[in-house]
């Protein structure tokens, strides 16, 4: 049976463009190494209808890239993304309007020279969700639903605060009547005082519209608040995926533990903390990741085996998936 | 729903522009000269293109001379006996029409080429931009000279030569702006709707590439006017029967040293005022668009 939304073995590589110098060097017989970054490295995820999957990880681990592949903005180098069993993208073209995105930076994601009302109306008119004649009323309705005064529709983006802009960006995405909403750090660039308002708006709309969401964030407390399940990403790979409470109460992967331990707000008991320093060491370069488990160089539990071959993401108990040879026992929590 | 609380980018732009009194003054001058140029037939005592009205008895008379027509030649007359004020107003008209036409056509053509190159990518981008760069390495005057020599005299030919000499500046600018804007999230957001690439280019990319293009346009209109004047001065521009400012200057040139300064000097002053005023306006627009110079 097909899941509602499936990301299957998705790989996304970035290659720096081949320079003239490289070409000449290659002609002359020099060995030009093709440096490519696997920003997303063999990721599989499934999402049930109406559920929210949180995606966490440090900056640069590939969350946005995965989000863009899932949203049909970037074509995957390998693998497929399916919504209701149909590919979101074929031949580098997005095939559906049912997946929409809210971007991280509302100062960059709105066209500075287009009235915000027109920006919200553009997609729905283009795809026949509303006629040009009814577009005005449609837009005003969406403005009201995201908590903006409808008279603001005639304004330009520079006349709004960050929080208001993000409401507009949410209205623009939802006016396309998506079934799946991808939120890439939607509150990361907002003032802390505004974040809660936007999150609450998001929760209200999600309930009213029965939305399925992929919620990307590096802020674990936000993800814990909004997600049904959480996936943890490290250097392009998913290292652990589990129901939200199980993941936070009993993280199985050493990286998840380190990540959770590094949240200042969460009070863990001291015994779990003394074992290791939260995330010591550097993230390996994505250009030349180590063989084996990418987290091994920083992992307090790493053995020889970890440095040789990478562990698969295996299902353990209660729908938890973890990629570790030595997952921390989670029996205590269950 | 009132539109009055809409701070359109244009309105904000004007508010800032109006703070620079010198630029506003220059804009007024440009507008005045344009009005004078277009209303010239109503304002001047003589049609300088009507050879039957000219009398050699009136030739090279100083400012204030009352000629055979019975009216005062406020700025004197030229070697053909034309009223210089009338000739200057008509000359301004030619200058502004040619400057605007060449500037506008070059703007449209260059913008299409530049945005197309940025949008197409791959070898098309490489080839187009190499051609543009190659062309930019030649002085515009040289290219215009060669083209006018090949195409012959006439307004249309002159405009074509100026467009060919100038579109590359617009193409370069549009290309650079489009490349920079393309990477921004709002373009990605529009493409993710999904919207067809050309629609995103026209509705989102193009309006956001306009600011630098407008700056280039003001500079290039001024350049087109001075190129036309230069070509006419060299006798390569327009036919003698329709003297432009450059030709008037050229006609008076032999008499400069014999004290009949006005034939060259007054058209020269008109030309300089026009070009300087356009450049001041252009500078202010450029400063306002340059984020690094902003307060
Ligand atoms: N367009 C791109 N071209 C080249 N490299 C990219 C591009 N986008 C992202 N990357 C690289 O992919 C990796 C993951 O980036 P990203 O997905 O933005 O991470 P995150 O959102 O988790 O911070 C980084 O190493 C980044 O440098
Ligand atoms: Mg990101």
XYZ file of C-alpha atoms and ligand atoms in Angstrom:
657
model
C 0.000 0.000 0.000
C 1.288 3.423 -0.899
C 1.826 5.941 1.815
C 0.353 9.433 1.353
C 3.748 11.020 0.840
C 6.932 9.111 0.167
C 10.532 10.119 -0.225
C 12.343 7.100 -1.629
C 16.126 6.760 -1.572
C 16.564 10.386 -2.510
C 20.067 11.591 -3.281
C 20.826 15.188 -4.183
C 24.332 16.099 -5.237
C 25.770 19.524 -5.873
C 28.711 19.758 -8.230
C 30.694 22.908 -8.590
C 30.590 23.968 -12.257
C 33.549 22.672 -14.273
C 35.832 25.631 -14.855
C 37.845 26.265 -17.988
C 40.971 25.773 -15.881
C 39.765 22.317 -14.837
C 39.082 21.372 -18.443
C 42.533 22.468 -19.559
C 44.130 20.651 -16.654
C 42.176 17.507 -17.556
C 43.326 17.806 -21.195
C 46.914 18.087 -20.060
C 46.498 14.858 -18.191
C 46.238 16.245 -14.677
C 43.896 14.432 -12.359
C 41.001 16.747 -11.709
C 39.025 15.505 -8.764
C 35.310 16.028 -9.140
C 34.334 17.456 -5.837
C 30.667 16.902 -5.326
C 28.610 17.399 -2.212
C 25.919 14.893 -1.417
C 23.686 17.332 0.422
C 21.058 14.601 0.692
C 22.396 11.079 0.798
C 19.958 8.213 0.312
C 17.057 9.485 2.389
C 13.751 7.659 2.674
C 10.805 9.017 4.602
C 7.074 8.454 4.642
C 4.326 10.714 5.873
C 0.765 9.751 6.735
C -2.060 12.027 5.774
C -2.792 14.688 8.354
C 0.450 14.126 10.247
C 3.420 16.416 10.733
C 6.965 15.176 10.401
C 9.628 17.339 12.007
C 13.072 17.386 10.408
C 15.935 18.501 12.623
C 19.686 18.777 12.283
C 22.507 21.249 12.461
C 22.842 24.011 9.923
C 24.266 22.715 6.637
C 23.198 19.104 7.142
C 20.913 19.207 4.097
C 17.485 19.957 5.584
C 16.630 22.702 3.098
C 17.876 20.636 0.193
C 15.711 17.712 1.255
C 12.783 20.104 1.700
C 13.272 21.497 -1.802
C 13.479 18.043 -3.340
C 10.322 17.070 -1.440
C 8.607 20.261 -2.655
C 9.524 19.668 -6.284
C 11.772 22.714 -6.389
C 14.978 20.733 -6.876
C 15.168 17.568 -8.927
C 16.724 14.656 -7.029
C 19.969 13.231 -8.409
C 18.529 9.795 -7.630
C 15.389 8.455 -5.995
C 11.783 9.587 -6.200
C 9.294 11.704 -4.322
C 5.698 10.477 -4.508
C 2.456 12.112 -3.438
C -0.433 9.647 -3.503
C 1.822 7.380 -5.523
C 2.417 9.998 -8.224
C 5.789 11.675 -8.735
C 5.936 15.300 -7.582
C 8.481 16.015 -10.295
C 9.204 14.472 -13.683
C 11.856 15.608 -16.152
C 12.856 18.436 -13.840
C 9.336 19.907 -13.814
C 7.034 20.102 -10.857
C 3.838 18.231 -11.708
C 1.522 19.226 -8.915
C 0.186 22.215 -7.018
C -0.675 20.017 -4.045
C 2.718 20.537 -2.432
C 3.508 24.102 -1.372
C 6.348 25.664 0.573
C 6.785 28.327 3.222
C 10.346 29.591 3.038
C 12.639 30.539 5.871
C 13.238 34.186 5.142
C 10.056 36.195 4.520
C 12.236 39.174 3.590
C 13.535 37.253 0.582
C 10.589 35.075 -0.382
C 8.187 37.885 -1.354
C 8.689 39.802 -4.592
C 9.513 43.362 -3.459
C 7.804 44.841 -6.525
C 4.519 43.011 -6.347
C 1.616 43.964 -4.109
C 1.180 41.233 -1.544
C -2.445 40.663 -2.546
C -1.358 40.078 -6.147
C 1.340 37.700 -4.946
C -1.272 35.618 -3.087
C -3.648 35.679 -6.079
C -1.066 34.830 -8.738
C -0.847 31.061 -8.283
C -4.566 30.366 -7.733
C -5.497 32.377 -10.851
C -2.798 30.677 -12.902
C -3.997 27.222 -11.912
C -7.698 27.965 -12.182
C -8.433 27.621 -8.468
C -10.247 30.939 -8.671
C -11.386 33.155 -11.524
C -9.802 36.535 -12.024
C -13.116 38.146 -11.087
C -13.323 36.301 -7.772
C -9.636 36.581 -6.969
C -10.023 39.731 -4.915
C -12.540 38.211 -2.503
C -10.509 35.003 -2.373
C -7.343 36.866 -1.403
C -9.131 38.943 1.222
C -10.533 35.772 2.724
C -7.016 34.334 3.002
C -5.725 37.529 4.541
C -8.396 37.268 7.213
C -7.581 33.609 7.828
C -3.905 34.308 8.487
C -4.829 37.190 10.782
C -4.040 40.120 8.503
C -6.245 43.136 7.890
C -7.663 42.614 4.368
C -6.928 46.240 3.513
C -3.234 45.340 3.601
C -3.599 43.448 0.319
C -2.749 46.606 -1.613
C 0.570 47.096 0.116
C 4.072 46.114 -0.847
C 6.238 43.713 1.189
C 8.502 46.454 2.584
C 5.522 47.862 4.481
C 5.294 44.772 6.699
C 7.166 43.354 9.668
C 8.813 39.935 9.500
C 5.909 38.245 11.278
C 3.352 39.824 8.971
C 5.383 38.846 5.936
C 5.521 35.262 7.097
C 1.716 35.329 7.463
C 1.525 36.551 3.868
C 3.888 33.784 2.765
C 1.692 31.251 4.585
C -1.404 32.702 2.885
C 0.312 32.470 -0.497
C 1.172 28.808 0.078
C -2.258 27.865 1.471
C -4.203 29.767 -1.198
C -2.928 27.073 -3.561
C -5.008 24.606 -1.505
C -2.134 22.185 -0.935
C -2.423 18.808 0.743
C 1.190 18.889 1.851
C 2.854 21.964 3.270
C 6.629 22.135 3.549
C 7.817 24.645 6.100
C 11.547 25.362 5.939
C 12.453 26.985 9.246
C 9.376 29.209 9.028
C 10.066 31.042 12.278
C 13.867 30.930 12.449
C 14.276 34.464 11.125
C 11.560 35.987 13.329
C 11.804 37.649 16.730
C 11.294 35.187 19.547
C 8.223 37.140 20.673
C 6.668 36.699 17.204
C 7.624 33.044 16.779
C 4.919 31.747 19.112
C 2.202 33.710 17.287
C 3.215 32.328 13.914
C 3.508 28.796 15.300
C 0.032 29.055 16.807
C -1.360 30.331 13.516
C 0.302 27.390 11.808
C -1.241 24.949 14.296
C -4.727 26.450 13.881
C -4.570 26.340 10.091
C -3.168 22.833 10.093
C -6.107 21.656 12.174
C -8.737 23.544 10.152
C -7.379 22.429 6.794
C -6.307 18.918 7.788
C -2.842 19.595 6.402
C 0.023 17.181 6.152
C 3.318 18.901 6.956
C 7.042 18.511 6.707
C 8.327 20.917 9.309
C 12.029 21.710 9.063
C 13.830 23.409 11.933
C 17.025 23.409 13.889
C 15.028 24.470 16.947
C 14.194 21.256 18.767
C 11.659 22.793 21.122
C 9.610 24.135 18.185
C 9.782 20.772 16.424
C 8.742 18.963 19.576
C 5.767 21.278 19.891
C 4.396 20.799 16.353
C 5.446 17.320 15.199
C 3.896 13.875 15.382
C 7.151 12.251 14.345
C 10.673 13.604 14.148
C 13.538 12.719 11.806
C 17.096 13.647 12.737
C 19.474 14.437 9.904
C 23.249 14.436 9.994
C 25.408 15.277 6.995
C 22.773 14.366 4.435
C 21.583 11.165 6.104
C 18.718 10.388 8.436
C 20.228 8.922 11.601
C 17.055 8.462 13.613
C 13.328 8.760 13.094
C 10.695 8.127 15.742
C 7.443 9.352 17.265
C 8.100 12.753 18.836
C 7.775 11.827 22.490
C 9.758 8.606 22.136
C 12.544 10.479 20.386
C 12.797 13.229 22.968
C 12.269 11.010 26.022
C 14.603 8.259 24.912
C 16.881 9.209 22.040
C 18.541 6.104 20.643
C 21.212 7.525 18.358
C 24.223 9.121 20.079
C 23.838 12.131 17.788
C 20.192 12.603 18.758
C 21.221 12.426 22.404
C 23.927 14.992 21.869
C 21.543 17.244 20.008
C 18.928 17.040 22.731
C 21.550 17.487 25.426
C 22.618 20.710 23.754
C 19.205 22.328 24.246
C 19.606 24.625 27.175
C 15.906 24.557 28.056
C 15.599 20.834 28.509
C 16.673 19.582 31.883
C 18.136 16.114 31.631
C 19.255 14.197 34.655
C 22.914 14.453 35.342
C 23.854 10.819 34.820
C 22.973 10.945 31.145
C 25.010 14.078 30.684
C 28.274 13.060 32.306
C 28.780 10.363 29.725
C 29.785 12.705 26.981
C 30.311 16.262 26.084
C 27.480 17.377 23.787
C 28.676 17.229 20.209
C 32.393 17.559 20.653
C 34.476 18.042 17.539
C 33.773 19.380 14.093
C 31.254 18.278 11.508
C 33.300 16.454 8.840
C 33.576 18.225 5.502
C 30.687 17.242 3.239
C 33.220 17.242 0.372
C 35.113 14.329 1.891
C 32.968 12.575 4.451
C 34.625 9.767 6.424
C 33.952 6.152 5.461
C 31.477 4.416 7.707
C 29.192 6.305 10.024
C 29.535 10.064 9.468
C 29.091 10.700 13.160
C 31.821 8.263 14.224
C 34.604 10.903 14.504
C 32.566 12.730 17.128
C 30.843 9.782 18.723
C 31.846 8.664 22.240
C 30.624 5.132 21.516
C 32.325 4.650 18.167
C 34.061 1.322 17.558
C 36.252 0.174 14.640
C 33.213 -1.182 12.866
C 31.554 2.250 12.887
C 34.528 3.769 11.066
C 34.485 1.107 8.353
C 30.915 0.639 7.179
C 27.942 2.874 7.740
C 25.075 1.288 9.671
C 21.723 0.998 7.869
C 18.659 2.754 9.122
C 16.901 -0.177 10.843
C 13.499 -0.308 12.401
C 13.719 -1.140 16.078
C 10.732 -1.012 18.372
C 7.527 1.062 18.140
C 8.164 2.367 14.654
C 11.516 3.842 15.562
C 14.238 3.801 12.939
C 17.851 4.281 13.931
C 21.139 4.083 12.061
C 23.578 2.939 14.744
C 25.361 -0.281 15.682
C 25.143 0.629 19.337
C 21.830 2.390 19.831
C 21.352 3.557 23.370
C 18.868 1.257 25.002
C 15.399 2.679 24.878
C 13.757 -0.008 26.925
C 13.560 2.190 29.983
C 11.290 4.637 28.265
C 8.749 2.203 26.871
C -10.110 49.886 0.763
C -8.019 52.964 0.239
C -5.020 52.953 -2.004
C -3.534 55.901 -0.146
C -1.753 53.712 2.409
C -0.012 51.884 -0.394
C 3.580 53.003 -0.408
C 4.375 51.953 -3.906
C 8.112 51.691 -4.589
C 7.651 54.469 -7.146
C 6.132 56.866 -4.633
C 8.877 56.189 -2.084
C 11.386 56.702 -4.832
C 9.949 60.088 -5.731
C 9.911 61.186 -2.109
C 13.623 60.512 -1.809
C 14.367 61.985 -5.221
C 12.610 65.234 -4.349
C 14.980 65.764 -1.416
C 17.794 66.527 -3.862
C 16.869 70.015 -5.087
C 19.636 70.020 -7.685
C 18.305 66.822 -9.218
C 14.736 68.137 -9.151
C 15.958 71.330 -10.844
C 17.710 69.265 -13.504
C 14.591 67.191 -14.043
C 12.607 70.414 -14.498
C 15.201 71.556 -17.052
C 14.970 68.263 -18.949
C 11.169 68.447 -18.983
C 11.242 72.104 -20.055
C 13.667 71.368 -22.874
C 11.504 68.455 -23.973
C 8.365 70.622 -23.938
C 10.166 73.380 -25.847
C 11.428 70.816 -28.347
C 8.033 69.273 -28.987
C 6.175 72.559 -29.118
C 8.919 74.109 -31.258
C 6.697 74.776 -34.302
C 4.367 76.847 -32.098
C 7.093 78.750 -30.295
C 9.560 79.846 -32.949
C 9.280 82.654 -35.522
C 10.635 80.573 -38.425
C 10.485 77.055 -39.799
C 14.220 76.384 -40.195
C 13.582 73.432 -42.537
C 11.714 75.572 -45.081
C 14.506 76.697 -47.384
C 12.240 79.218 -49.107
C 12.023 81.270 -45.931
C 15.794 81.624 -45.748
C 17.633 84.585 -47.173
C 21.390 84.769 -47.489
C 21.090 88.468 -46.675
C 20.246 87.406 -43.133
C 23.222 85.026 -42.835
C 25.596 85.196 -39.859
C 23.829 88.152 -38.219
C 24.500 88.765 -34.500
C 21.929 88.306 -31.716
C 19.290 91.053 -31.717
C 19.399 91.628 -35.474
C 16.076 92.350 -37.156
C 16.070 90.392 -40.407
C 14.078 90.482 -43.631
C 11.281 88.580 -41.909
C 10.666 91.635 -39.762
C 11.265 89.929 -36.393
C 14.188 89.972 -33.992
C 16.738 87.140 -34.272
C 17.211 86.818 -30.515
C 20.243 84.528 -30.840
C 21.358 85.713 -34.253
C 21.427 83.669 -37.486
C 23.511 80.849 -38.954
C 25.526 80.808 -42.233
C 22.379 79.893 -44.204
C 20.432 82.801 -42.739
C 18.374 80.647 -40.375
C 17.049 82.117 -37.153
C 19.339 80.421 -34.603
C 16.738 80.211 -31.832
C 14.351 78.391 -34.203
C 17.125 76.106 -35.390
C 18.142 75.299 -31.810
C 14.573 74.439 -30.774
C 14.197 72.197 -33.816
C 17.649 70.767 -33.170
C 16.707 69.929 -29.589
C 13.711 68.132 -30.988
C 15.896 65.952 -33.197
C 18.326 65.319 -30.339
C 15.610 64.282 -27.897
C 13.696 62.155 -30.407
C 16.852 60.335 -31.444
C 18.072 59.973 -27.863
C 14.734 58.616 -26.640
C 14.136 56.360 -29.628
C 17.644 54.894 -29.609
C 17.602 54.573 -25.804
C 14.174 52.909 -25.714
C 14.859 50.457 -28.539
C 18.281 49.596 -27.119
C 16.682 49.121 -23.685
C 14.071 46.687 -24.985
C 16.478 44.805 -27.236
C 19.291 44.657 -24.688
C 16.961 43.585 -21.881
C 15.538 40.757 -23.973
C 19.016 39.560 -24.934
C 20.370 39.856 -21.372
C 17.477 38.170 -19.593
C 17.241 35.504 -22.260
C 20.955 34.718 -21.820
C 20.602 34.519 -18.044
C 17.483 32.394 -18.354
C 18.715 30.058 -21.102
C 22.049 29.217 -19.490
C 24.471 26.724 -21.037
C 26.235 27.441 -24.314
C 23.613 29.999 -25.416
C 24.476 32.089 -22.364
C 28.207 31.712 -22.988
C 28.043 32.618 -26.680
C 25.673 35.564 -26.222
C 27.606 37.097 -23.378
C 30.960 36.647 -25.132
C 29.578 38.505 -28.137
C 28.274 41.258 -25.855
C 31.604 41.513 -24.044
C 33.463 41.644 -27.333
C 31.226 44.442 -28.508
C 31.643 46.349 -25.242
C 35.402 46.352 -25.747
C 34.948 48.590 -28.822
C 34.230 52.284 -28.266
C 30.582 52.990 -29.082
C 31.512 55.946 -31.311
C 33.675 53.729 -33.514
C 30.889 51.226 -34.008
C 28.345 53.984 -34.667
C 30.701 55.645 -37.187
C 31.212 52.438 -39.132
C 27.493 51.655 -39.136
C 26.426 55.142 -40.217
C 29.007 54.981 -42.998
C 27.540 51.631 -44.087
C 23.849 52.456 -43.662
C 23.890 55.986 -45.026
C 22.216 59.166 -43.792
C 18.779 59.532 -42.277
C 17.026 59.422 -38.929
C 16.167 55.734 -39.135
C 19.691 54.731 -40.080
C 21.126 56.897 -37.329
C 18.851 55.383 -34.711
C 19.706 51.886 -35.944
C 23.418 52.641 -35.675
C 23.015 54.041 -32.154
C 20.921 51.056 -31.037
C 23.527 48.660 -32.400
C 26.246 50.591 -30.588
C 24.373 50.777 -27.289
C 22.175 47.718 -26.759
C 25.166 45.791 -25.395
C 25.282 48.013 -22.304
C 21.670 47.153 -21.546
C 22.235 43.484 -22.261
C 25.186 43.358 -19.834
C 23.231 45.135 -17.138
C 20.053 43.081 -17.602
C 22.107 39.886 -17.602
C 23.914 40.769 -14.383
C 20.712 41.841 -12.651
C 18.794 38.768 -13.820
C 21.583 36.455 -12.646
C 21.535 38.082 -9.220
C 17.731 38.139 -8.906
C 17.342 34.572 -10.137
C 19.017 33.234 -7.036
C 16.609 34.981 -4.699
C 13.892 33.134 -2.841
C 10.981 34.996 -4.385
C 11.912 33.613 -7.807
C 12.182 30.128 -6.361
C 8.847 30.615 -4.606
C 7.176 31.653 -7.863
C 8.706 28.716 -9.760
C 7.573 26.367 -6.976
C 3.912 27.347 -7.424
C 4.568 26.021 -10.165
C 4.662 28.836 -12.717
C 6.214 28.549 -16.173
C 9.727 29.943 -16.374
C 8.913 32.651 -18.892
C 6.042 33.922 -16.755
C 8.335 34.176 -13.755
C 10.859 35.989 -15.948
C 8.300 38.532 -17.134
C 6.304 39.050 -13.933
C 8.995 38.802 -11.287
C 12.480 38.897 -12.780
C 11.902 41.785 -15.178
C 10.389 44.303 -12.714
C 13.210 43.624 -10.281
C 15.846 44.116 -12.971
C 14.401 47.502 -13.950
C 16.228 49.759 -11.437
C 19.742 49.263 -12.841
C 18.333 49.330 -16.368
C 16.692 52.699 -15.762
C 20.031 54.057 -14.556
C 21.744 52.753 -17.688
C 18.893 54.131 -19.797
C 19.371 57.709 -18.555
C 23.104 57.531 -19.175
C 22.603 55.952 -22.583
C 19.999 58.509 -23.671
C 22.515 61.239 -22.876
C 25.186 59.238 -24.699
C 22.956 58.736 -27.733
C 22.344 62.480 -27.888
C 26.037 63.290 -27.731
C 26.882 60.504 -30.209
C 24.341 61.923 -32.627
C 25.809 65.406 -32.133
C 29.311 64.054 -32.718
C 28.301 62.222 -35.883
C 26.456 65.291 -37.182
C 29.425 67.473 -36.315
C 31.525 65.152 -38.452
C 28.940 65.460 -41.225
C 27.833 61.830 -40.924
C 24.578 62.261 -39.087
C 21.471 63.800 -40.566
C 20.911 65.520 -43.934
C 21.931 69.207 -44.143
C 18.332 70.230 -44.682
C 17.441 69.175 -41.135
C 20.200 70.663 -39.015
C 20.656 69.063 -35.603
C 22.588 70.706 -32.784
C 25.807 68.971 -33.801
C 25.499 70.253 -37.347
C 24.746 73.807 -36.187
C 27.896 73.730 -34.066
C 29.830 72.399 -37.034
C 28.381 75.076 -39.360
C 29.476 77.849 -37.031
C 32.875 76.388 -36.388
C 34.741 78.200 -39.251
C 33.457 81.539 -37.944
C 34.437 81.057 -34.301
C 37.735 82.884 -34.742
C 36.212 85.777 -36.666
C 34.064 86.874 -33.736
C 30.823 85.248 -34.894
C 30.812 83.064 -31.798
C 27.015 82.691 -31.517
C 26.534 80.270 -34.375
C 28.468 77.531 -32.555
C 28.190 78.661 -28.955
C 24.417 78.843 -28.497
C 23.665 75.369 -29.930
C 26.639 74.133 -27.893
C 25.202 75.582 -24.699
C 21.788 74.025 -25.444
C 23.431 70.644 -26.002
C 25.508 70.879 -22.830
C 22.532 71.903 -20.683
C 20.497 68.981 -22.027
C 23.218 66.390 -21.506
C 24.298 67.657 -18.089
C 20.707 67.828 -16.834
C 19.996 64.265 -17.963
C 23.191 63.087 -16.294
C 22.373 64.811 -12.999
C 18.972 63.127 -12.971
C 20.638 59.831 -13.856
C 23.213 60.219 -11.064
C 20.515 60.820 -8.494
C 18.588 57.764 -9.681
C 21.753 55.682 -9.551
C 22.570 56.865 -6.024
C 19.082 56.004 -4.877
C 19.319 52.508 -6.324
C 22.760 51.848 -4.881
C 22.243 50.168 -1.520
C 25.797 50.930 -0.429
C 25.226 54.664 -0.637
C 22.002 54.541 1.332
C 21.744 56.152 4.719
N 22.659 25.373 -4.654
C 23.682 24.774 -4.033
N 24.871 24.607 -4.669
C 25.894 24.001 -4.054
N 25.866 23.518 -2.814
C 24.721 23.643 -2.123
C 23.569 24.290 -2.691
N 22.569 24.271 -1.774
C 23.070 23.655 -0.680
N 24.354 23.276 -0.885
C 25.194 22.561 0.077
O 24.452 21.473 0.559
C 24.640 21.326 1.944
C 23.312 21.355 2.663
O 22.740 22.651 2.598
P 21.277 22.963 3.139
O 20.340 21.975 2.560
O 21.000 24.380 2.899
O 21.415 22.693 4.705
P 20.495 23.194 5.909
O 19.203 23.677 5.371
O 20.348 21.979 6.777
O 21.244 24.251 6.629
C 25.606 22.407 2.384
O 26.898 21.856 2.455
C 25.515 23.413 1.269
O 26.745 24.073 1.120
Mg 18.276 25.579 5.640
